[in-house]
Each structure stands twice: as structure tokens, then as C-alpha cells.
mmCIF file of C-alpha atoms in Angstrom:
data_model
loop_
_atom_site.group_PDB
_atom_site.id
_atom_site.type_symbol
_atom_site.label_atom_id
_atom_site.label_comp_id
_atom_site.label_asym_id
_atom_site.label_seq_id
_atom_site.Cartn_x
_atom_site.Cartn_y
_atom_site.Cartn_z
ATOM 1 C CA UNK A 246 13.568 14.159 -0.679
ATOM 2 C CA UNK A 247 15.842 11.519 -0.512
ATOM 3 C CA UNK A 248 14.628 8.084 0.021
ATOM 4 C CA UNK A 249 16.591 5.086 0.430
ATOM 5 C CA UNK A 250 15.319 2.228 -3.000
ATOM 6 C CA UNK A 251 14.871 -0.871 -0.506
ATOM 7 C CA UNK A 252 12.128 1.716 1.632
ATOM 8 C CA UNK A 253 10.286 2.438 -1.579
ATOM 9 C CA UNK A 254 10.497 -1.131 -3.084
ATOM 10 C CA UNK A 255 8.645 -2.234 0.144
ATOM 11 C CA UNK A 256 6.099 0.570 0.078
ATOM 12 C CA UNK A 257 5.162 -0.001 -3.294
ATOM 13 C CA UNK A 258 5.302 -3.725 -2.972
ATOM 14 C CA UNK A 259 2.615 -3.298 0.163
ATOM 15 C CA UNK A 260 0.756 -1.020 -1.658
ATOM 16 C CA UNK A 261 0.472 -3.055 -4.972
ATOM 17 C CA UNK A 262 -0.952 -5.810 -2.318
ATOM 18 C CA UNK A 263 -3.749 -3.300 -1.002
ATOM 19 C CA UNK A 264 -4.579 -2.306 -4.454
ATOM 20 C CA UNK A 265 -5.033 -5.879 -5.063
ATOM 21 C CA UNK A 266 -7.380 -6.279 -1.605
ATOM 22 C CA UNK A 267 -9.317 -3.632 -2.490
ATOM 23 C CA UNK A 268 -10.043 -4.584 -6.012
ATOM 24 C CA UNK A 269 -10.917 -7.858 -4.625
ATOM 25 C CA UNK A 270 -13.284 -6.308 -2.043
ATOM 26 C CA UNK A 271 -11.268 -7.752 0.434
ATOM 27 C CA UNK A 272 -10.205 -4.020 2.450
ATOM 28 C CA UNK A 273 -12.758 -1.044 1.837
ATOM 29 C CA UNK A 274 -11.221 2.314 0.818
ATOM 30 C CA UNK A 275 -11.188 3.821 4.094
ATOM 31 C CA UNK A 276 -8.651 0.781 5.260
ATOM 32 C CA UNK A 277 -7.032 0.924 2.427
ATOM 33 C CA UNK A 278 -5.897 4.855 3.172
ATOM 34 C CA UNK A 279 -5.326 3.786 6.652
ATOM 35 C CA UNK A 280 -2.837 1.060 5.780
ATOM 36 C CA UNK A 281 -1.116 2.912 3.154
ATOM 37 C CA UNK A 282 -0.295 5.802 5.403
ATOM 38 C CA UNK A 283 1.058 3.380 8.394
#
């Protein structure tokens, strides 16, 4: 699978973000799951 670097830079950047909501308590786990996968 081929994915273009700016794509993945942004995923991981938004996903570094929830990790950091969650660990806050700010998101629960089940919004968490829901936001990574939109």
C-alpha cells in the first residue's frame, strides 16, 4: 500500500493530538476510535 508522506504526516499528527485528549481525559476511548477512523 502506497501512501502519499504529507497523508500520513497528518494522520499521525491528528492522532498524536487524540492520544494526548485521551490521556488528558479530555475524549473517552470510544471517541477516540471514532475520530481516528474518520
Amino acid at each position: 500500500m502506497n501512501i502519499p508522506t504529507v497523508q500520513l504526516e497528518k494522520f499521525f499528527k491528528k492522532r498524536n493530538e487524540l492520544i494526548t485528549d485521551l490521556s488528558i481525559g479530555k475524549i473517552d476511548k470510544i471517541s477516540f476510535l471514532e475520530k481516528i477512523m474518520n
